[in-house]
Coordinates of C-alpha atoms and ligand atoms in Angstrom, one line a residue:
M1 CA 0.0 0.0 0.0
P2 CA 2.6 2.6 0.9
T3 CA 4.3 1.8 -2.5
L4 CA 1.1 2.5 -4.3
L5 CA 0.7 5.8 -2.5
V6 CA 4.2 6.8 -3.4
L7 CA 3.6 5.9 -7.0
L8 CA 0.4 7.9 -7.0
V9 CA 2.1 10.9 -5.5
L10 CA 5.0 10.6 -7.9
S11 CA 2.8 10.3 -10.9
S12 CA 0.8 13.4 -10.0
V13 CA 4.1 15.3 -9.6
F14 CA 5.3 14.1 -13.0
N15 CA 2.1 15.1 -14.6
V16 CA 2.9 18.6 -13.7
I17 CA 6.5 18.7 -14.8
D18 CA 6.7 16.0 -17.5
P19 CA 6.5 17.6 -20.9
S20 CA 5.0 14.5 -22.3
S21 CA 1.8 14.9 -20.2
A22 CA 0.4 17.4 -22.7
A23 CA -0.2 14.4 -24.9
E24 CA -3.0 13.0 -22.8
D25 CA -5.5 15.1 -24.7
F26 CA -4.4 13.5 -27.9
G27 CA -5.2 9.9 -27.2
I28 CA -1.6 8.9 -26.8
D29 CA -2.7 6.3 -24.2
E30 CA -4.7 4.4 -26.8
K31 CA -4.1 0.7 -26.9
A32 CA -0.5 -0.1 -27.8
V33 CA 0.1 -1.7 -31.2
S34 CA 1.4 -5.3 -31.0
Y35 CA 3.8 -6.7 -33.6
S36 CA 3.5 -10.2 -32.4
G37 CA 4.3 -12.6 -35.2
F38 CA 5.4 -9.8 -37.6
Q39 CA 8.7 -10.6 -39.3
V40 CA 11.4 -8.7 -41.1
W41 CA 12.7 -10.4 -44.2
S42 CA 15.9 -9.5 -46.1
V43 CA 15.4 -10.1 -49.7
T44 CA 18.2 -10.2 -52.2
I45 CA 17.6 -8.9 -55.7
R46 CA 20.0 -10.1 -58.5
S47 CA 18.5 -8.6 -61.6
N48 CA 16.1 -6.0 -62.9
A49 CA 13.6 -8.8 -63.6
E50 CA 13.7 -9.8 -60.0
R51 CA 13.4 -6.2 -59.0
E52 CA 10.2 -5.9 -61.1
I53 CA 8.7 -9.1 -59.7
L54 CA 9.4 -8.0 -56.1
R55 CA 7.9 -4.6 -56.8
T56 CA 4.7 -6.3 -58.0
I57 CA 4.6 -8.6 -55.0
I58 CA 5.2 -5.6 -52.6
D59 CA 2.3 -3.7 -54.2
Q60 CA 0.0 -6.7 -54.3
Y61 CA 0.4 -7.5 -50.7
D62 CA 0.9 -3.9 -49.5
V63 CA 4.1 -4.9 -47.8
E64 CA 5.9 -2.2 -45.9
V65 CA 9.4 -1.6 -47.1
W66 CA 11.8 -1.0 -44.2
K67 CA 14.9 -0.5 -46.3
E68 CA 14.6 0.3 -49.9
P69 CA 16.9 -1.6 -52.3
K70 CA 19.9 0.4 -53.5
T71 CA 20.3 1.0 -57.1
D72 CA 23.1 -1.5 -57.5
K73 CA 22.2 -4.5 -59.6
V74 CA 22.7 -6.9 -56.8
T75 CA 21.2 -5.5 -53.6
T76 CA 19.1 -6.4 -50.6
T77 CA 15.9 -4.8 -49.3
E78 CA 14.1 -5.3 -46.0
L79 CA 10.4 -5.9 -45.7
L80 CA 8.1 -5.9 -42.8
V81 CA 5.9 -8.9 -43.3
V82 CA 2.6 -9.3 -41.4
P83 CA 1.6 -12.8 -40.2
Q84 CA -1.3 -13.1 -42.6
V85 CA 0.8 -13.0 -45.8
Q86 CA 3.9 -14.8 -44.7
K87 CA 2.9 -18.1 -46.2
E88 CA 1.9 -16.8 -49.6
L89 CA 4.9 -14.5 -49.8
K90 CA 7.2 -17.5 -49.2
V91 CA 5.5 -19.3 -52.1
K92 CA 5.7 -16.3 -54.4
L93 CA 9.4 -15.6 -53.8
T94 CA 10.3 -19.2 -54.0
Q95 CA 8.5 -19.5 -57.3
A96 CA 10.3 -16.5 -58.6
G97 CA 13.6 -17.9 -57.5
I98 CA 14.2 -14.8 -55.2
S99 CA 16.2 -15.6 -52.1
Y100 CA 15.4 -14.2 -48.7
V101 CA 16.3 -14.7 -45.1
I102 CA 14.1 -14.0 -42.1
K103 CA 16.1 -11.3 -40.2
I104 CA 13.6 -10.8 -37.3
N105 CA 11.4 -13.8 -36.5
D106 CA 9.1 -12.0 -34.1
L107 CA 9.1 -8.3 -34.1
Q108 CA 7.3 -7.9 -30.8
A109 CA 10.0 -10.0 -29.1
A110 CA 12.7 -7.8 -30.6
I111 CA 10.8 -4.7 -29.4
D112 CA 10.4 -6.1 -25.9
N113 CA 14.1 -7.0 -25.7
G114 CA 15.4 -3.9 -27.4
N115 CA 15.4 -1.5 -24.5
A116 CA 17.3 -2.2 -21.3
K117 CA 15.9 -1.3 -17.9
H118 CA 17.5 1.9 -16.7
N119 CA 20.3 1.2 -14.3
M120 CA 18.7 2.4 -11.1
S121 CA 21.9 1.8 -9.1
S122 CA 23.8 4.2 -11.3
L123 CA 20.9 6.7 -11.4
N124 CA 20.8 6.8 -7.6
T125 CA 24.5 7.8 -7.4
K126 CA 24.1 10.7 -9.8
A127 CA 22.7 14.0 -9.1
G128 CA 20.6 16.1 -11.3
H129 CA 19.6 13.9 -14.2
S130 CA 18.6 10.4 -15.2
M131 CA 20.4 9.9 -18.5
D132 CA 22.6 6.9 -19.2
W133 CA 23.6 5.6 -22.6
T134 CA 22.8 2.0 -21.9
S135 CA 19.1 2.4 -22.5
Y136 CA 16.8 4.5 -24.6
H137 CA 15.1 7.3 -22.7
R138 CA 11.8 9.0 -22.7
L139 CA 11.5 12.6 -23.7
S140 CA 11.2 13.8 -20.1
D141 CA 14.7 12.3 -19.3
I142 CA 16.2 13.9 -22.3
Y143 CA 14.7 17.3 -21.7
G144 CA 15.5 17.0 -18.0
Y145 CA 19.1 16.4 -19.0
L146 CA 19.2 19.5 -21.2
S147 CA 17.8 21.6 -18.3
Y148 CA 20.4 20.1 -16.0
L149 CA 23.2 21.0 -18.4
A150 CA 22.0 24.6 -18.9
S151 CA 21.8 25.2 -15.2
T152 CA 25.0 23.4 -14.3
Y153 CA 27.2 24.8 -17.1
P154 CA 25.8 28.3 -17.8
N155 CA 29.1 29.4 -19.3
R156 CA 28.9 26.9 -22.2
V157 CA 25.3 25.8 -22.5
E158 CA 22.3 27.8 -23.6
L159 CA 18.9 26.0 -23.8
I160 CA 16.8 27.6 -26.5
N161 CA 13.1 26.9 -26.8
I162 CA 12.4 27.4 -30.5
G163 CA 8.7 26.6 -30.5
T164 CA 6.2 23.9 -29.7
S165 CA 5.2 20.6 -31.4
Y166 CA 1.7 19.8 -32.7
E167 CA 0.9 18.3 -29.3
K168 CA 2.4 21.3 -27.5
R169 CA 5.7 19.8 -26.4
P170 CA 8.5 22.3 -26.3
L171 CA 11.1 22.1 -29.1
Y172 CA 14.6 22.5 -27.7
V173 CA 17.9 23.4 -29.2
V174 CA 21.1 23.5 -27.1
R175 CA 23.8 25.9 -28.1
I176 CA 27.2 24.8 -26.8
F177 CA 29.8 27.5 -27.0
N178 CA 32.3 29.5 -25.0
C179 CA 30.2 32.4 -23.7
S180 CA 33.2 34.5 -22.7
S181 CA 34.6 34.4 -26.2
P182 CA 33.5 37.6 -28.0
V183 CA 33.7 36.5 -31.6
V184 CA 31.0 34.9 -33.6
K185 CA 32.3 31.5 -34.7
P186 CA 31.3 29.3 -37.5
A187 CA 28.8 26.7 -36.3
I188 CA 27.7 23.1 -36.7
W189 CA 24.1 22.1 -36.5
I190 CA 23.1 18.6 -35.5
D191 CA 19.6 17.2 -35.2
G192 CA 18.2 13.9 -34.2
G193 CA 14.8 12.3 -34.0
I194 CA 13.2 13.6 -37.1
H195 CA 11.9 10.1 -37.6
A196 CA 10.3 8.9 -34.4
R197 CA 11.3 5.2 -34.4
E198 CA 15.0 5.8 -35.1
W199 CA 15.9 5.8 -31.4
I200 CA 19.6 5.6 -31.9
S201 CA 19.5 9.1 -33.4
P202 CA 18.4 11.0 -30.2
A203 CA 20.7 8.7 -28.2
L204 CA 23.7 9.8 -30.3
A205 CA 22.7 13.4 -30.3
T206 CA 22.5 13.5 -26.5
Y207 CA 25.8 11.6 -26.3
I208 CA 27.4 14.3 -28.4
I209 CA 25.9 17.0 -26.2
R210 CA 27.3 15.2 -23.2
Q211 CA 30.8 14.8 -24.7
L212 CA 31.0 18.4 -25.7
V213 CA 29.7 19.8 -22.4
E214 CA 30.8 17.5 -19.7
V215 CA 34.1 16.0 -21.0
P216 CA 37.0 18.4 -20.5
A217 CA 39.1 16.5 -22.9
N218 CA 36.8 17.7 -25.7
A219 CA 37.2 21.4 -24.9
A220 CA 39.2 21.9 -28.1
L221 CA 36.1 21.2 -30.1
L222 CA 34.6 24.4 -28.8
R223 CA 37.6 26.6 -29.4
N224 CA 36.8 27.6 -33.0
V225 CA 33.3 26.3 -33.5
D226 CA 29.9 26.8 -31.9
W227 CA 27.4 23.9 -31.8
Y228 CA 23.6 23.9 -32.1
I229 CA 22.1 20.5 -31.3
M230 CA 18.5 19.6 -31.4
P231 CA 18.2 16.0 -30.1
V232 CA 14.5 15.4 -30.7
M233 CA 13.0 17.3 -33.6
N234 CA 9.8 15.2 -33.6
P235 CA 9.0 14.8 -29.9
D236 CA 5.3 13.9 -30.4
G237 CA 6.3 11.0 -32.6
Y238 CA 9.1 10.0 -30.3
E239 CA 6.8 9.7 -27.3
Y240 CA 4.3 7.9 -29.4
T241 CA 6.9 5.2 -30.2
H242 CA 7.5 4.8 -26.5
V243 CA 3.9 4.5 -25.5
S244 CA 1.8 3.2 -28.4
N245 CA 3.5 2.2 -31.5
R246 CA 7.3 1.4 -31.5
L247 CA 7.4 1.7 -35.3
W248 CA 5.8 5.1 -35.7
R249 CA 7.8 7.4 -38.1
K250 CA 5.9 10.6 -38.7
T251 CA 4.7 13.6 -36.7
R252 CA 1.3 13.2 -34.9
S253 CA -0.7 16.0 -36.6
V254 CA -4.3 15.3 -37.6
T255 CA -4.7 14.9 -41.4
S256 CA -7.6 15.0 -43.8
S257 CA -7.9 11.2 -43.1
T258 CA -9.9 10.3 -40.0
S259 CA -7.9 7.1 -39.5
C260 CA -4.4 8.3 -40.4
R261 CA -2.2 10.8 -38.6
G262 CA 1.1 12.4 -39.2
V263 CA 3.3 13.9 -41.9
D264 CA 6.8 12.6 -42.7
P265 CA 8.9 15.5 -41.4
N266 CA 11.6 14.6 -43.8
R267 CA 9.4 15.1 -46.8
N268 CA 8.0 18.4 -45.4
F269 CA 11.0 20.8 -45.8
G270 CA 10.6 23.5 -48.4
Y271 CA 12.9 22.6 -51.2
K272 CA 11.5 20.7 -54.1
W273 CA 8.7 19.9 -51.8
G274 CA 6.3 17.2 -53.2
G275 CA 8.7 15.8 -55.7
L276 CA 9.9 12.2 -56.1
G277 CA 9.6 9.7 -53.2
T278 CA 6.8 11.6 -51.5
S279 CA 3.1 10.8 -51.1
T280 CA -0.1 12.8 -51.1
N281 CA -1.8 10.0 -49.1
P282 CA -2.0 10.8 -45.4
C283 CA -1.8 7.1 -44.6
S284 CA 1.6 6.8 -46.2
D285 CA 4.8 6.8 -44.2
V286 CA 6.2 9.4 -46.7
Y287 CA 3.2 11.7 -46.6
K288 CA 4.5 15.1 -47.6
G289 CA 1.8 17.2 -45.8
T290 CA -0.6 19.8 -47.2
K291 CA 2.3 22.3 -47.9
A292 CA 6.0 22.8 -47.2
F293 CA 6.5 23.3 -43.5
S294 CA 2.9 22.4 -42.6
E295 CA 4.3 20.8 -39.4
P296 CA 5.1 23.1 -36.5
E297 CA 8.3 21.0 -35.9
T298 CA 9.8 21.6 -39.4
L299 CA 8.6 25.2 -39.5
A300 CA 10.2 26.1 -36.1
T301 CA 13.4 24.3 -37.0
S302 CA 13.8 25.8 -40.4
N303 CA 13.1 29.3 -39.1
F304 CA 15.7 28.9 -36.4
I305 CA 18.3 27.6 -38.8
K306 CA 17.5 30.4 -41.3
G307 CA 18.1 32.9 -38.6
K308 CA 21.6 31.5 -38.1
A309 CA 22.3 30.7 -41.7
S310 CA 25.3 33.0 -41.9
S311 CA 27.1 31.2 -39.1
I312 CA 25.9 27.6 -39.6
K313 CA 28.4 26.0 -42.0
L314 CA 27.6 22.3 -41.6
Y315 CA 24.2 20.7 -41.3
L316 CA 24.1 17.1 -39.9
T317 CA 20.9 15.1 -39.5
L318 CA 21.0 11.8 -37.8
H319 CA 18.8 8.9 -39.0
S320 CA 18.8 5.1 -39.0
Y321 CA 19.4 2.7 -40.4
G322 CA 21.9 1.5 -43.1
Q323 CA 25.3 2.9 -42.2
A324 CA 25.6 5.5 -44.9
A325 CA 26.6 9.1 -45.2
L326 CA 24.2 10.7 -47.7
I327 CA 25.0 13.8 -49.7
P328 CA 22.5 16.2 -51.4
W329 CA 20.8 16.4 -53.7
G330 CA 18.3 13.8 -52.5
Y331 CA 15.3 15.0 -54.5
D332 CA 16.8 13.3 -57.6
V333 CA 20.2 12.1 -58.8
V334 CA 21.6 15.6 -59.2
Y335 CA 24.9 16.8 -57.9
P336 CA 25.6 20.3 -56.4
S337 CA 28.5 22.1 -58.1
D338 CA 30.6 21.7 -55.0
Y339 CA 29.7 18.0 -54.6
S340 CA 33.4 16.9 -54.6
D341 CA 34.1 19.1 -51.5
M342 CA 31.1 17.6 -49.7
L343 CA 32.1 14.1 -50.7
A344 CA 35.7 14.6 -49.6
L345 CA 34.7 15.8 -46.1
A346 CA 32.2 13.0 -45.7
K347 CA 34.8 10.4 -46.6
S348 CA 37.3 11.9 -44.3
A349 CA 34.8 11.9 -41.4
V350 CA 33.7 8.3 -42.1
S351 CA 37.3 7.2 -42.2
K352 CA 37.4 7.8 -38.4
F353 CA 35.0 5.0 -37.8
T354 CA 36.8 1.8 -36.7
K355 CA 33.9 -0.4 -35.7
Y356 CA 31.2 0.3 -38.3
R357 CA 31.7 0.7 -42.1
Y358 CA 29.7 3.4 -43.8
S359 CA 29.0 3.9 -47.5
V360 CA 29.2 7.4 -48.7
G361 CA 27.5 9.0 -51.7
N362 CA 24.7 11.0 -53.3
A363 CA 21.5 10.4 -51.4
A364 CA 19.3 9.7 -54.5
A365 CA 21.9 7.6 -56.2
L366 CA 22.9 5.5 -53.2
Y367 CA 19.3 5.0 -52.1
Y368 CA 16.4 6.5 -53.9
P369 CA 15.1 10.0 -54.7
A370 CA 13.2 11.6 -51.9
A371 CA 12.2 15.3 -52.1
G372 CA 11.5 17.6 -49.2
G373 CA 14.3 16.3 -47.0
S374 CA 16.0 18.5 -44.4
D375 CA 19.4 18.0 -45.9
D376 CA 18.4 19.3 -49.3
W377 CA 16.7 22.3 -47.7
A378 CA 19.8 23.1 -45.6
K379 CA 21.9 23.0 -48.7
S380 CA 19.5 25.1 -50.6
I381 CA 19.8 28.0 -48.2
G382 CA 23.5 28.0 -48.6
I383 CA 24.9 25.7 -45.9
K384 CA 27.8 24.3 -47.8
Y385 CA 28.2 21.0 -46.0
S386 CA 24.9 19.2 -45.5
Y387 CA 24.6 15.5 -44.6
T388 CA 22.2 12.8 -43.6
F389 CA 23.8 10.1 -41.6
E390 CA 22.0 6.8 -41.5
L391 CA 23.4 5.2 -38.4
S392 CA 23.7 1.5 -37.4
D393 CA 22.9 -1.2 -38.1
T394 CA 22.7 -2.6 -41.6
G395 CA 19.6 -4.6 -40.9
A396 CA 20.1 -7.2 -38.2
Y397 CA 17.8 -5.2 -36.0
G398 CA 17.1 -2.1 -38.1
F399 CA 15.0 0.4 -36.1
L400 CA 15.0 -2.0 -33.1
L401 CA 18.8 -1.7 -32.5
P402 CA 19.2 -3.1 -29.0
A403 CA 20.2 -0.6 -26.3
S404 CA 23.4 -2.4 -25.7
N405 CA 24.6 -1.0 -29.1
I406 CA 24.1 2.7 -28.1
L407 CA 27.5 3.2 -26.6
P408 CA 29.5 1.3 -29.3
V409 CA 27.7 3.3 -32.0
C410 CA 28.2 6.7 -30.2
Q411 CA 31.9 6.0 -29.3
D412 CA 32.6 5.0 -32.9
F413 CA 30.9 8.1 -34.3
F414 CA 32.2 10.8 -32.0
P415 CA 35.7 11.2 -33.6
A416 CA 34.1 12.1 -36.9
L417 CA 33.2 15.4 -35.2
D418 CA 36.9 16.3 -35.1
V419 CA 37.0 16.2 -38.8
F420 CA 33.9 18.3 -39.2
A421 CA 35.0 20.9 -36.6
A422 CA 38.4 21.2 -38.2
K423 CA 36.9 22.0 -41.6
V424 CA 34.2 24.3 -40.2
A425 CA 36.8 26.2 -38.2
T426 CA 38.4 27.3 -41.5
L427 CA 35.2 28.8 -42.9
K428 CA 34.5 32.5 -42.7
V429 CA 31.3 33.6 -40.9
Ligands
NAG501 C1 24.8 -0.1 -13.0 O1 25.6 1.0 -12.5 C2 26.5 0.7 -11.5 C3 27.1 1.9 -10.8 O2 27.5 2.9 -11.8 C4 27.6 -0.2 -12.2 O3 28.6 -0.6 -11.3 C5 26.9 -1.4 -12.8 O4 27.9 -2.1 -13.6 C6 25.8 -1.0 -13.7 N1 25.1 -2.2 -14.2 C7 24.7 -2.3 -15.5 C8 23.9 -3.6 -15.8 O5 25.1 -1.6 -16.4
NAG502 C1 36.8 31.1 -23.7 O1 37.1 32.3 -24.3 C2 37.9 33.1 -23.5 C3 38.0 34.5 -24.2 O2 38.4 34.3 -25.6 C4 39.3 32.4 -23.4 O3 40.2 33.2 -22.6 C5 39.1 31.0 -22.7 O4 40.3 30.3 -22.7 C6 38.0 30.2 -23.5 N1 37.7 29.0 -22.8 C7 37.8 27.8 -23.3 C8 37.4 26.7 -22.4 O5 38.1 27.6 -24.4
ZN503 ZN1 14.9 8.6 -40.9

């Protein structure tokens, strides 16, 4: 009984201070989606004929594509296969001579096992915040950490509220800089969590924040460069993946469809909006929205970045999965005139990775054209270096990368920032 009482008291306290509680009016506590019996199949395509056959099968059975095939002749694609069609799909693929392996046998089991319990013993020894990088955290933990940093390190952290999400959660950017330095420095922008289910992205963004703010050995990274980091651009979607549907990708805005919510924020930016790789169907995972920047999240973010466009020299957006550094343009296989500069820097950054191998190339060529992406938009407003990084893995777990991978991924990634910072430091504001 006393435990229950404590829980009740705690929960009422958290309802006041937890930024996620605003969501209660929006039906976030609707019944959680179960993925029991769902599978992820990795299908290998060896010819254009096989590519065509697979496309027909995907359309016929309305299969969700987790990872699009690359344009190479021999390539793999990953499909989310619902229990009802597994048998028939096996027959079809076998008949066509297309080989596949079942990567995830039961998606719900992978979801249930993917996030470690927070380490209470380590939490209890720490003051001020509840972040660790051995589990994926709710938004309240992440925002709590940002507030903790801003109040603990006022001489190098500024917490900037740039607006509110559709469900009225605050949108936060942290600026990390030396506040006693009088000069305006060239800056690096990093965002995470555009896509809700890509949990490794906010995990890495918060890890980078921690390294820059709390690890004295990294002070050199602040000497010539300022940092703007937005760890969760789509907080409504992120919370929704924690509470209701682990595989949610989009925002949570109401659409013209009564049964389908959300816009793909990475099809909602205002450059070549509505082009290839986007959908007008509100039920699609790549729904572009009713207009460019229809979503408060993309609108606030773009307005903030535009306001700093003269100092931000590098735009980096973190996604998963696939292990690739993608370079604009993404709206089609088109190369900016300074593509070779962008490519050289990306290759140099990726060469710092020792544990994970990344492919590097034009976004549309390496994957598929997709218009309205944030990286294209950033490039279009004159930010010379603009990249989308698809983090780990390459498909073993995909979006459900187990929490035990957070630290290895983050530790491997961080040295790439030396390369980016060194380049940006040479650019004039
Ligand atoms: C939990 O944290 C404690 C104290 O920091 C540490 O000794 C222990 O190894 C951690 N356990 C796990 C499972 O990470
Ligand atoms: C911050 O800037 C001031 C003034 O330029 C400088 O003296 C100081 O060393 C800088 N601090 C760090 C940690 O770089
Ligand atoms: Zn993504």
